[in-house]
């Protein structure tokens, strides 16, 4: 099923200051997550939290191995941005729901209709097949 993004939701997520957990953000400068994370932090003004399998710090920000490891009392998660392939995004979305995230953002080419339906049923805002760095020009960011 094709997902249609709500432009008002995209703009609200991009303009409302908050914490973005970026799943799949690593120290690999060749991956798109590396530069997009800088855009989210430096251009949009968000706090970013790298989430990657080894729990590596990225861009001077403390990294974690999973969303569940992020201390909720210190860093309530507003948006979980997913830079993982479609076959692996379902469990990430389930973790986002479990930790009380407010929204999920699936990067370009990332799809999982069943997991998106679970997120929507849990009350999360959802953006699919989109990139904040590409969306930013629409909103002057």
PDB file of C-alpha atoms in Angstrom:
ATOM      1  CA  UNK A   1       0.000   0.000   0.000  1.00  0.00           C
ATOM      2  CA  UNK A   2       1.369   3.418  -0.908  1.00  0.00           C
ATOM      3  CA  UNK A   3       1.805   5.715   2.056  1.00  0.00           C
ATOM      4  CA  UNK A   4       0.896   9.372   1.652  1.00  0.00           C
ATOM      5  CA  UNK A   5       2.774  11.779   3.899  1.00  0.00           C
ATOM      6  CA  UNK A   6       0.949  14.659   5.562  1.00  0.00           C
ATOM      7  CA  UNK A   7       2.821  17.880   4.715  1.00  0.00           C
ATOM      8  CA  UNK A   8       1.622  19.502   7.960  1.00  0.00           C
ATOM      9  CA  UNK A   9       3.112  16.643   9.997  1.00  0.00           C
ATOM     10  CA  UNK A  10       6.421  16.930   8.152  1.00  0.00           C
ATOM     11  CA  UNK A  11       6.587  20.667   8.773  1.00  0.00           C
ATOM     12  CA  UNK A  12       5.659  20.298  12.457  1.00  0.00           C
ATOM     13  CA  UNK A  13       8.301  17.612  13.023  1.00  0.00           C
ATOM     14  CA  UNK A  14      10.939  19.692  11.275  1.00  0.00           C
ATOM     15  CA  UNK A  15      10.125  22.946  13.090  1.00  0.00           C
ATOM     16  CA  UNK A  16       9.398  21.696  16.616  1.00  0.00           C
ATOM     17  CA  UNK A  17      12.634  21.449  18.597  1.00  0.00           C
ATOM     18  CA  UNK A  18      13.165  18.025  20.076  1.00  0.00           C
ATOM     19  CA  UNK A  19      15.220  14.868  20.220  1.00  0.00           C
ATOM     20  CA  UNK A  20      15.741  12.704  17.152  1.00  0.00           C
ATOM     21  CA  UNK A  21      17.103   9.189  17.639  1.00  0.00           C
ATOM     22  CA  UNK A  22      18.785   8.320  14.353  1.00  0.00           C
ATOM     23  CA  UNK A  23      18.875   4.558  13.906  1.00  0.00           C
ATOM     24  CA  UNK A  24      21.641   3.442  11.570  1.00  0.00           C
ATOM     25  CA  UNK A  25      23.816   6.512  12.153  1.00  0.00           C
ATOM     26  CA  UNK A  26      27.439   5.392  12.223  1.00  0.00           C
ATOM     27  CA  UNK A  27      30.870   6.946  11.837  1.00  0.00           C
ATOM     28  CA  UNK A  28      30.909   5.907   8.164  1.00  0.00           C
ATOM     29  CA  UNK A  29      31.105   9.262   6.361  1.00  0.00           C
ATOM     30  CA  UNK A  30      30.039   7.651   3.064  1.00  0.00           C
ATOM     31  CA  UNK A  31      26.560   6.751   4.350  1.00  0.00           C
ATOM     32  CA  UNK A  32      23.788   9.300   3.894  1.00  0.00           C
ATOM     33  CA  UNK A  33      22.867   9.114   7.582  1.00  0.00           C
ATOM     34  CA  UNK A  34      26.171  10.790   8.426  1.00  0.00           C
ATOM     35  CA  UNK A  35      25.379  14.035   6.592  1.00  0.00           C
ATOM     36  CA  UNK A  36      21.625  13.998   7.198  1.00  0.00           C
ATOM     37  CA  UNK A  37      22.262  13.774  10.957  1.00  0.00           C
ATOM     38  CA  UNK A  38      24.350  16.944  10.742  1.00  0.00           C
ATOM     39  CA  UNK A  39      21.517  18.637   8.879  1.00  0.00           C
ATOM     40  CA  UNK A  40      19.003  17.601  11.538  1.00  0.00           C
ATOM     41  CA  UNK A  41      21.266  18.840  14.323  1.00  0.00           C
ATOM     42  CA  UNK A  42      22.906  21.907  12.820  1.00  0.00           C
ATOM     43  CA  UNK A  43      20.276  23.251  10.409  1.00  0.00           C
ATOM     44  CA  UNK A  44      17.072  22.118  12.116  1.00  0.00           C
ATOM     45  CA  UNK A  45      18.404  22.620  15.655  1.00  0.00           C
ATOM     46  CA  UNK A  46      17.462  19.194  16.995  1.00  0.00           C
ATOM     47  CA  UNK A  47      19.272  17.097  19.574  1.00  0.00           C
ATOM     48  CA  UNK A  48      20.435  13.915  17.851  1.00  0.00           C
ATOM     49  CA  UNK A  49      21.145  10.531  19.384  1.00  0.00           C
ATOM     50  CA  UNK A  50      23.065   7.996  17.281  1.00  0.00           C
ATOM     51  CA  UNK A  51      21.735   4.433  17.456  1.00  0.00           C
ATOM     52  CA  UNK A  52      23.931   1.751  15.904  1.00  0.00           C
ATOM     53  CA  UNK A  53      24.888  -1.861  16.643  1.00  0.00           C
ATOM     54  CA  UNK A  54      28.206  -1.115  18.400  1.00  0.00           C
ATOM     55  CA  UNK A  55      26.775   1.929  20.221  1.00  0.00           C
ATOM     56  CA  UNK A  56      29.407   4.233  18.713  1.00  0.00           C
ATOM     57  CA  UNK A  57      29.392   7.959  19.366  1.00  0.00           C
ATOM     58  CA  UNK A  58      28.926  10.031  16.203  1.00  0.00           C
ATOM     59  CA  UNK A  59      29.403  13.779  15.657  1.00  0.00           C
ATOM     60  CA  UNK A  60      30.409  14.092  19.308  1.00  0.00           C
ATOM     61  CA  UNK A  61      27.027  12.723  20.427  1.00  0.00           C
ATOM     62  CA  UNK A  62      26.696   9.713  22.767  1.00  0.00           C
ATOM     63  CA  UNK A  63      25.683   6.592  20.871  1.00  0.00           C
ATOM     64  CA  UNK A  64      23.485   3.706  21.955  1.00  0.00           C
ATOM     65  CA  UNK A  65      22.955   0.160  20.652  1.00  0.00           C
ATOM     66  CA  UNK A  66      19.151   0.338  20.776  1.00  0.00           C
ATOM     67  CA  UNK A  67      16.332   2.756  21.492  1.00  0.00           C
ATOM     68  CA  UNK A  68      15.686   0.935  24.781  1.00  0.00           C
ATOM     69  CA  UNK A  69      19.176   1.886  26.043  1.00  0.00           C
ATOM     70  CA  UNK A  70      18.531   5.621  25.718  1.00  0.00           C
ATOM     71  CA  UNK A  71      17.705   7.007  29.189  1.00  0.00           C
ATOM     72  CA  UNK A  72      14.122   8.235  28.764  1.00  0.00           C
ATOM     73  CA  UNK A  73      14.269  10.573  31.743  1.00  0.00           C
ATOM     74  CA  UNK A  74      17.223  12.398  30.173  1.00  0.00           C
ATOM     75  CA  UNK A  75      16.296  12.100  26.489  1.00  0.00           C
ATOM     76  CA  UNK A  76      12.598  11.585  25.741  1.00  0.00           C
ATOM     77  CA  UNK A  77      12.494  10.696  22.050  1.00  0.00           C
ATOM     78  CA  UNK A  78      10.395  12.832  19.759  1.00  0.00           C
ATOM     79  CA  UNK A  79      11.327  11.324  16.386  1.00  0.00           C
ATOM     80  CA  UNK A  80      12.957   8.021  15.458  1.00  0.00           C
ATOM     81  CA  UNK A  81      14.565   8.422  12.054  1.00  0.00           C
ATOM     82  CA  UNK A  82      15.291   5.079  10.407  1.00  0.00           C
ATOM     83  CA  UNK A  83      18.313   4.530   8.177  1.00  0.00           C
ATOM     84  CA  UNK A  84      17.944   0.746   8.142  1.00  0.00           C
ATOM     85  CA  UNK A  85      16.764  -1.408   5.293  1.00  0.00           C
ATOM     86  CA  UNK A  86      13.106  -2.237   4.963  1.00  0.00           C
ATOM     87  CA  UNK A  87      13.539  -5.823   6.163  1.00  0.00           C
ATOM     88  CA  UNK A  88      14.912  -4.583   9.503  1.00  0.00           C
ATOM     89  CA  UNK A  89      12.717  -1.563  10.169  1.00  0.00           C
ATOM     90  CA  UNK A  90       9.757  -3.412  11.750  1.00  0.00           C
ATOM     91  CA  UNK A  91      11.560  -4.194  15.026  1.00  0.00           C
ATOM     92  CA  UNK A  92      12.876  -0.620  15.159  1.00  0.00           C
ATOM     93  CA  UNK A  93       9.332   0.716  14.859  1.00  0.00           C
ATOM     94  CA  UNK A  94       8.193  -1.691  17.587  1.00  0.00           C
ATOM     95  CA  UNK A  95      11.001  -0.353  19.823  1.00  0.00           C
ATOM     96  CA  UNK A  96       9.931   3.228  19.023  1.00  0.00           C
ATOM     97  CA  UNK A  97       6.405   2.419  20.151  1.00  0.00           C
ATOM     98  CA  UNK A  98       7.705   0.697  23.308  1.00  0.00           C
ATOM     99  CA  UNK A  99       9.897   3.644  24.366  1.00  0.00           C
ATOM    100  CA  UNK A 100       7.150   6.189  23.813  1.00  0.00           C
ATOM    101  CA  UNK A 101       8.512   7.984  20.754  1.00  0.00           C
ATOM    102  CA  UNK A 102       6.118  10.488  19.224  1.00  0.00           C
ATOM    103  CA  UNK A 103       6.964   9.913  15.562  1.00  0.00           C
ATOM    104  CA  UNK A 104       8.847   7.710  13.136  1.00  0.00           C
ATOM    105  CA  UNK A 105      10.533   8.925   9.985  1.00  0.00           C
ATOM    106  CA  UNK A 106      11.473   6.303   7.398  1.00  0.00           C
ATOM    107  CA  UNK A 107      14.239   7.444   5.075  1.00  0.00           C
ATOM    108  CA  UNK A 108      14.078   7.262   1.308  1.00  0.00           C
ATOM    109  CA  UNK A 109      13.491   3.718   0.122  1.00  0.00           C
ATOM    110  CA  UNK A 110      12.476   2.359   3.548  1.00  0.00           C
ATOM    111  CA  UNK A 111       9.018   0.738   3.627  1.00  0.00           C
ATOM    112  CA  UNK A 112       7.117  -1.607   5.930  1.00  0.00           C
ATOM    113  CA  UNK A 113       3.361  -1.186   5.667  1.00  0.00           C
ATOM    114  CA  UNK A 114       2.554  -3.491   8.585  1.00  0.00           C
ATOM    115  CA  UNK A 115       4.979  -1.729  10.931  1.00  0.00           C
ATOM    116  CA  UNK A 116       3.713   1.690   9.802  1.00  0.00           C
ATOM    117  CA  UNK A 117       0.166   0.551  10.566  1.00  0.00           C
ATOM    118  CA  UNK A 118       1.292  -0.506  14.073  1.00  0.00           C
ATOM    119  CA  UNK A 119       2.905   2.894  14.609  1.00  0.00           C
ATOM    120  CA  UNK A 120      -0.207   4.746  13.481  1.00  0.00           C
ATOM    121  CA  UNK A 121      -2.419   2.527  15.642  1.00  0.00           C
ATOM    122  CA  UNK A 122      -0.180   3.430  18.607  1.00  0.00           C
ATOM    123  CA  UNK A 123      -0.706   7.135  17.875  1.00  0.00           C
ATOM    124  CA  UNK A 124       2.695   7.971  16.385  1.00  0.00           C
ATOM    125  CA  UNK A 125       3.095  10.440  13.550  1.00  0.00           C
ATOM    126  CA  UNK A 126       4.598   8.730  10.517  1.00  0.00           C
ATOM    127  CA  UNK A 127       6.679   9.938   7.577  1.00  0.00           C
ATOM    128  CA  UNK A 128       7.633   7.364   4.942  1.00  0.00           C
ATOM    129  CA  UNK A 129      10.141   7.415   2.073  1.00  0.00           C
ATOM    130  CA  UNK A 130      11.341  10.925   2.808  1.00  0.00           C
ATOM    131  CA  UNK A 131      14.468  12.787   3.913  1.00  0.00           C
ATOM    132  CA  UNK A 132      14.505  15.860   6.163  1.00  0.00           C
ATOM    133  CA  UNK A 133      17.458  17.299   4.253  1.00  0.00           C
ATOM    134  CA  UNK A 134      15.409  17.148   1.044  1.00  0.00           C
ATOM    135  CA  UNK A 135      12.253  18.416   2.723  1.00  0.00           C
ATOM    136  CA  UNK A 136      14.020  21.334   4.371  1.00  0.00           C
ATOM    137  CA  UNK A 137      14.021  23.621   1.356  1.00  0.00           C
ATOM    138  CA  UNK A 138      10.183  23.567   1.351  1.00  0.00           C
ATOM    139  CA  UNK A 139      10.226  25.184   4.792  1.00  0.00           C
ATOM    140  CA  UNK A 140      13.245  27.447   4.456  1.00  0.00           C
ATOM    141  CA  UNK A 141      15.476  25.293   6.665  1.00  0.00           C
TER     142      UNK A 141
END
